[in-house]
PDB file of C-alpha atoms in Angstrom:
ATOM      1  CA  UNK A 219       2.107  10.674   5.765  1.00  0.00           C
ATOM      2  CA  UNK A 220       3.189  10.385   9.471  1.00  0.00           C
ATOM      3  CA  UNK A 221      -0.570   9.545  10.233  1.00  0.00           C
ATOM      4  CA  UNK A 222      -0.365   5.927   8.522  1.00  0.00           C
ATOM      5  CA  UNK A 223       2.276   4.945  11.454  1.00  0.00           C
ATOM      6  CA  UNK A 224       1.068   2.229  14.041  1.00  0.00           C
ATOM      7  CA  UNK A 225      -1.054  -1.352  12.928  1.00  0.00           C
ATOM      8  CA  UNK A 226      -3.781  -1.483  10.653  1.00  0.00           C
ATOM      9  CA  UNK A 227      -6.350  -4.010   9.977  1.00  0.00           C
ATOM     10  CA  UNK A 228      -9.616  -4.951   8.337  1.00  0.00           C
ATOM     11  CA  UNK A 229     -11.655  -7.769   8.803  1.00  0.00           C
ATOM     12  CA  UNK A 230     -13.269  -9.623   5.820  1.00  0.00           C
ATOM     13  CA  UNK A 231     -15.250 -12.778   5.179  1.00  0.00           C
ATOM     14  CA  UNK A 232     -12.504 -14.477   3.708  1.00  0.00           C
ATOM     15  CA  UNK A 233      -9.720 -13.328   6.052  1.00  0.00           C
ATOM     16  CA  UNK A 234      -8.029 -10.312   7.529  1.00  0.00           C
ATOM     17  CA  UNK A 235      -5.507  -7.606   5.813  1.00  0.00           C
ATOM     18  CA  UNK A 236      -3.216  -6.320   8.261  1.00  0.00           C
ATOM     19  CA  UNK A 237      -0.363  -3.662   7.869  1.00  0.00           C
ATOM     20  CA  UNK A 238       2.303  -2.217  10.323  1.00  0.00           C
ATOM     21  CA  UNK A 239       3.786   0.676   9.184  1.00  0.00           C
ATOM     22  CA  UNK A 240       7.242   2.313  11.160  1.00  0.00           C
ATOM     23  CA  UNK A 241       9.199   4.932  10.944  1.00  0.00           C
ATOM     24  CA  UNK A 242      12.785   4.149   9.667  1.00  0.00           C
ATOM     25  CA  UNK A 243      14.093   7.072   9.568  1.00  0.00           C
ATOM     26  CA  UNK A 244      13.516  10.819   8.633  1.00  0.00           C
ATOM     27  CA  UNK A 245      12.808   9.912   5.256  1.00  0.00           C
ATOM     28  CA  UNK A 246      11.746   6.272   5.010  1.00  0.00           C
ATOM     29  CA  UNK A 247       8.979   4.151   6.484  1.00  0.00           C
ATOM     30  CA  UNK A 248       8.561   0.618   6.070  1.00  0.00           C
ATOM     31  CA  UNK A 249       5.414  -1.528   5.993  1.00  0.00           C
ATOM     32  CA  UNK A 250       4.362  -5.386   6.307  1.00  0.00           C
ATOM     33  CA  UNK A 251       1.052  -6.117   4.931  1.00  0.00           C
ATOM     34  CA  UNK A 252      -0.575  -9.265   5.544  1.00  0.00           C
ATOM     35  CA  UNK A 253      -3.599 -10.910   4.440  1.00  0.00           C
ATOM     36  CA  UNK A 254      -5.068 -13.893   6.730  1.00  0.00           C
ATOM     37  CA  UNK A 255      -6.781 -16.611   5.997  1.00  0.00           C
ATOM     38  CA  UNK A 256      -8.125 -19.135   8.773  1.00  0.00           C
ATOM     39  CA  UNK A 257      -4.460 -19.423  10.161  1.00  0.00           C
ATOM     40  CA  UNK A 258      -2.528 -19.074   6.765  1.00  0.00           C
ATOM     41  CA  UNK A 259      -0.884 -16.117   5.213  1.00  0.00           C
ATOM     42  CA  UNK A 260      -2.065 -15.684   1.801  1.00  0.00           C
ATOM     43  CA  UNK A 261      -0.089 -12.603   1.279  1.00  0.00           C
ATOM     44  CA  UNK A 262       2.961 -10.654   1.890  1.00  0.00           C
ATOM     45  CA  UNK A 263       4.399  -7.711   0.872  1.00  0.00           C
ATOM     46  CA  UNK A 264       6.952  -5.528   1.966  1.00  0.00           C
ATOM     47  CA  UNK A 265       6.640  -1.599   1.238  1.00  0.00           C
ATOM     48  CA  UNK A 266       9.450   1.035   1.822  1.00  0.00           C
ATOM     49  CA  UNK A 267       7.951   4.562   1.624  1.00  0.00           C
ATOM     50  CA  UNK A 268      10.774   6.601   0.643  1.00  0.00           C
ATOM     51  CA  UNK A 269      11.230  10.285   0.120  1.00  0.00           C
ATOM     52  CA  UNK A 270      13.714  11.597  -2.021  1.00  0.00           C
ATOM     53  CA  UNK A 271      14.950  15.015  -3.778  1.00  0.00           C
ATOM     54  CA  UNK A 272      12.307  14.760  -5.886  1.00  0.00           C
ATOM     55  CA  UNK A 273       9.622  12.818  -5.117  1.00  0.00           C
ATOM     56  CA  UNK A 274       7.627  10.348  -2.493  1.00  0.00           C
ATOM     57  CA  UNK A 275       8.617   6.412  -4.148  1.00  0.00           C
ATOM     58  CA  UNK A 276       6.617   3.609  -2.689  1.00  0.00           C
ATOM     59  CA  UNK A 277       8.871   0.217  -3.396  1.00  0.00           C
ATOM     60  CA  UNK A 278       6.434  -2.460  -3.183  1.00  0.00           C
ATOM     61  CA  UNK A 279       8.340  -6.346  -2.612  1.00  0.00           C
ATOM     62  CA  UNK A 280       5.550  -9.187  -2.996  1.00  0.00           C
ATOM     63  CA  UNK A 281       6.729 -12.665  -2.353  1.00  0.00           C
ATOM     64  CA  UNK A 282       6.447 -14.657  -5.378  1.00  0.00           C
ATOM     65  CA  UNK A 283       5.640 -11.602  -7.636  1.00  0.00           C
ATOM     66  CA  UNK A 284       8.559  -9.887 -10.184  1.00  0.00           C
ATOM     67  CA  UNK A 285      10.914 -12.640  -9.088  1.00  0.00           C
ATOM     68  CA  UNK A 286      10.341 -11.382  -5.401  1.00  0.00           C
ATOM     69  CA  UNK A 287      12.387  -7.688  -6.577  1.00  0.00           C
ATOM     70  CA  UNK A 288      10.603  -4.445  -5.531  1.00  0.00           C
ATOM     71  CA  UNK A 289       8.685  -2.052  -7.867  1.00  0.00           C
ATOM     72  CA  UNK A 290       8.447   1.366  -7.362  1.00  0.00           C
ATOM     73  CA  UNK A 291       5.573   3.942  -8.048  1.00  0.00           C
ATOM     74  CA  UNK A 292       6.378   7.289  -8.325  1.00  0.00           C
ATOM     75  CA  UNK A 293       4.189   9.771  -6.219  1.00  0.00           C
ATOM     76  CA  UNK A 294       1.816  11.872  -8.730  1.00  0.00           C
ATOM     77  CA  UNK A 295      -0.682  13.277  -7.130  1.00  0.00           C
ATOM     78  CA  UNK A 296      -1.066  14.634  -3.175  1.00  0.00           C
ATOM     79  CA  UNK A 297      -3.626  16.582  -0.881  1.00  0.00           C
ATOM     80  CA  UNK A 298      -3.637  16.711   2.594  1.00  0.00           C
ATOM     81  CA  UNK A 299      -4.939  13.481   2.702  1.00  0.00           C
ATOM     82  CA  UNK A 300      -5.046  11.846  -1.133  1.00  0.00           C
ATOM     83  CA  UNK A 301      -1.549  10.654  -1.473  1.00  0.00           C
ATOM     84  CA  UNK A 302      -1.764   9.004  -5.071  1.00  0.00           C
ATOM     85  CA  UNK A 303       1.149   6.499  -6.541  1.00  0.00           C
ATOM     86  CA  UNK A 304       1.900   4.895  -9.948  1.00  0.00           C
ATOM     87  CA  UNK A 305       4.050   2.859 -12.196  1.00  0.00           C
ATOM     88  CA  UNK A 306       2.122   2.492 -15.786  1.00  0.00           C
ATOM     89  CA  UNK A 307       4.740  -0.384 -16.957  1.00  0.00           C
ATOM     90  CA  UNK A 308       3.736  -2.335 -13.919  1.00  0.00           C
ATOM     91  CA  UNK A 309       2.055  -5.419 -14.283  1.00  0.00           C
ATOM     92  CA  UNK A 310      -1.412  -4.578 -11.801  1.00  0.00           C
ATOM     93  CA  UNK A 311      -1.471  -2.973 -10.155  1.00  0.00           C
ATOM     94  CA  UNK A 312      -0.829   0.452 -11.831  1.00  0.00           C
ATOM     95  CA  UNK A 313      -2.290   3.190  -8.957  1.00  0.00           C
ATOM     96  CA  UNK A 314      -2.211   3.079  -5.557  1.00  0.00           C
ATOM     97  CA  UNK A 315      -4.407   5.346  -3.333  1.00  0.00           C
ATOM     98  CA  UNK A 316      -4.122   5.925   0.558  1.00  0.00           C
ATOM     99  CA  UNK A 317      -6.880   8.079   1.641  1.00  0.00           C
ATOM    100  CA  UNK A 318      -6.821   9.363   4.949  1.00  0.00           C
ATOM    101  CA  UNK A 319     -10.565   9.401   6.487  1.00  0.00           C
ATOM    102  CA  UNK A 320      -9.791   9.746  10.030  1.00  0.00           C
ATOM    103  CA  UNK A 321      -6.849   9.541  12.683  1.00  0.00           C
ATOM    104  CA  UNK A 322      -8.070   5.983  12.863  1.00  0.00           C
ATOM    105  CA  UNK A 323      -9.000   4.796   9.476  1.00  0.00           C
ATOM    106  CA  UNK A 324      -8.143   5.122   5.418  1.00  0.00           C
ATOM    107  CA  UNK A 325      -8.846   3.202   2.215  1.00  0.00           C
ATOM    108  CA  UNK A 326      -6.283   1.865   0.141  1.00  0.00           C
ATOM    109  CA  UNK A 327      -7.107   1.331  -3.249  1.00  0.00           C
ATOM    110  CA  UNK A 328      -5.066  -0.250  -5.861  1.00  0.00           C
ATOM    111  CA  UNK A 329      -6.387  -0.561  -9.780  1.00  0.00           C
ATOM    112  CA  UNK A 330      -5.121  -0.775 -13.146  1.00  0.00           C
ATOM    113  CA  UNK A 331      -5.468  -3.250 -16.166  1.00  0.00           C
ATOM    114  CA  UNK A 332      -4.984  -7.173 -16.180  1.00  0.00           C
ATOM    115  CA  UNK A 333      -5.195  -8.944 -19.264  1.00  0.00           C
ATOM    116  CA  UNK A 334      -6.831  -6.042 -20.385  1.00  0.00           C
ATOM    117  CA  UNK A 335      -9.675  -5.854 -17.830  1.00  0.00           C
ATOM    118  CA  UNK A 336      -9.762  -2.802 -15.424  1.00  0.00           C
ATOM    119  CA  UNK A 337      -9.683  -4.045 -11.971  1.00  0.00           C
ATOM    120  CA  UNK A 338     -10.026  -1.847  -8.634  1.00  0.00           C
ATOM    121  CA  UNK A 339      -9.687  -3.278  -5.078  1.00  0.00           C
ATOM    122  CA  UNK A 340     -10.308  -1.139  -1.992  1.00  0.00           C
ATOM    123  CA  UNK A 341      -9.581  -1.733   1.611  1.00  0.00           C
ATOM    124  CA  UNK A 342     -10.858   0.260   5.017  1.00  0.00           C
ATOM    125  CA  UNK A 343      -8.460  -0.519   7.680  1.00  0.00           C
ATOM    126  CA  UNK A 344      -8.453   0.937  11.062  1.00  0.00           C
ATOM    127  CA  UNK A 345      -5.729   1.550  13.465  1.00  0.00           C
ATOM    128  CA  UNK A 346      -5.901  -1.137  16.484  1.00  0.00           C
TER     129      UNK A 346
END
């Protein structure tokens, strides 16, 4: 996933979602996602994309979410550029999709159930 590196952004009527994703190390890169609104942040998250033996692990940390502890979701599915993540005991959401559509943009989805109501949410952010 080296191609998600650099600062991301899309532009919405309610705000802007931002993310800046850097390389740790050889095996780790971290991420801080905002989202904007007027001159507040609404959200914040912290994501660790981690490789191990076994698998790709995405630790997700949202302030004020899972008494502010990460989740992870385990890598299940990956093409060239579908890289698809999940945890199924998680809360919502329960899939995460990064979808590479060029050098200089990809959609992030994340969906699942929430009080028993499937919900999907999709972002196109380009690089800037």
């Amino acid at each position: 996933m080296n191609w998600i590196l650099g600062k991301w952004e899309q532009k919405l009527p309610n705000g802007t979602v931002k993310e800046t994703w850097t390389k740790e190390n050889d095996s780790t890169f971290t991420n801080e996602s905002y989202f904007i609104n007027a001159k507040d942040t609404v959200h914040f998250e912290s994501i660790k994309l981690m490789q191990t033996k076994k698998h790709l692990i995405y630790k997700s940390t949202v302030i004020g979410q899972n008494n502010d502890e990460p989740v992870d979701f385990k890598q299940t599915s990956v093409t060239e550029n579908i890289f698809i993540f999940e945890n199924q005991k998680h809360d919502y959401p329960q899939k995460i999709i990064y979808k590479k559509i060029t050098e200089n943009n990809f959609i992030e989805t994340i969906s699942g159930k929430q009080d028993n109501k499937k919900f999907q949410e999709s972002y196109s952010l380009k690089k800037f």
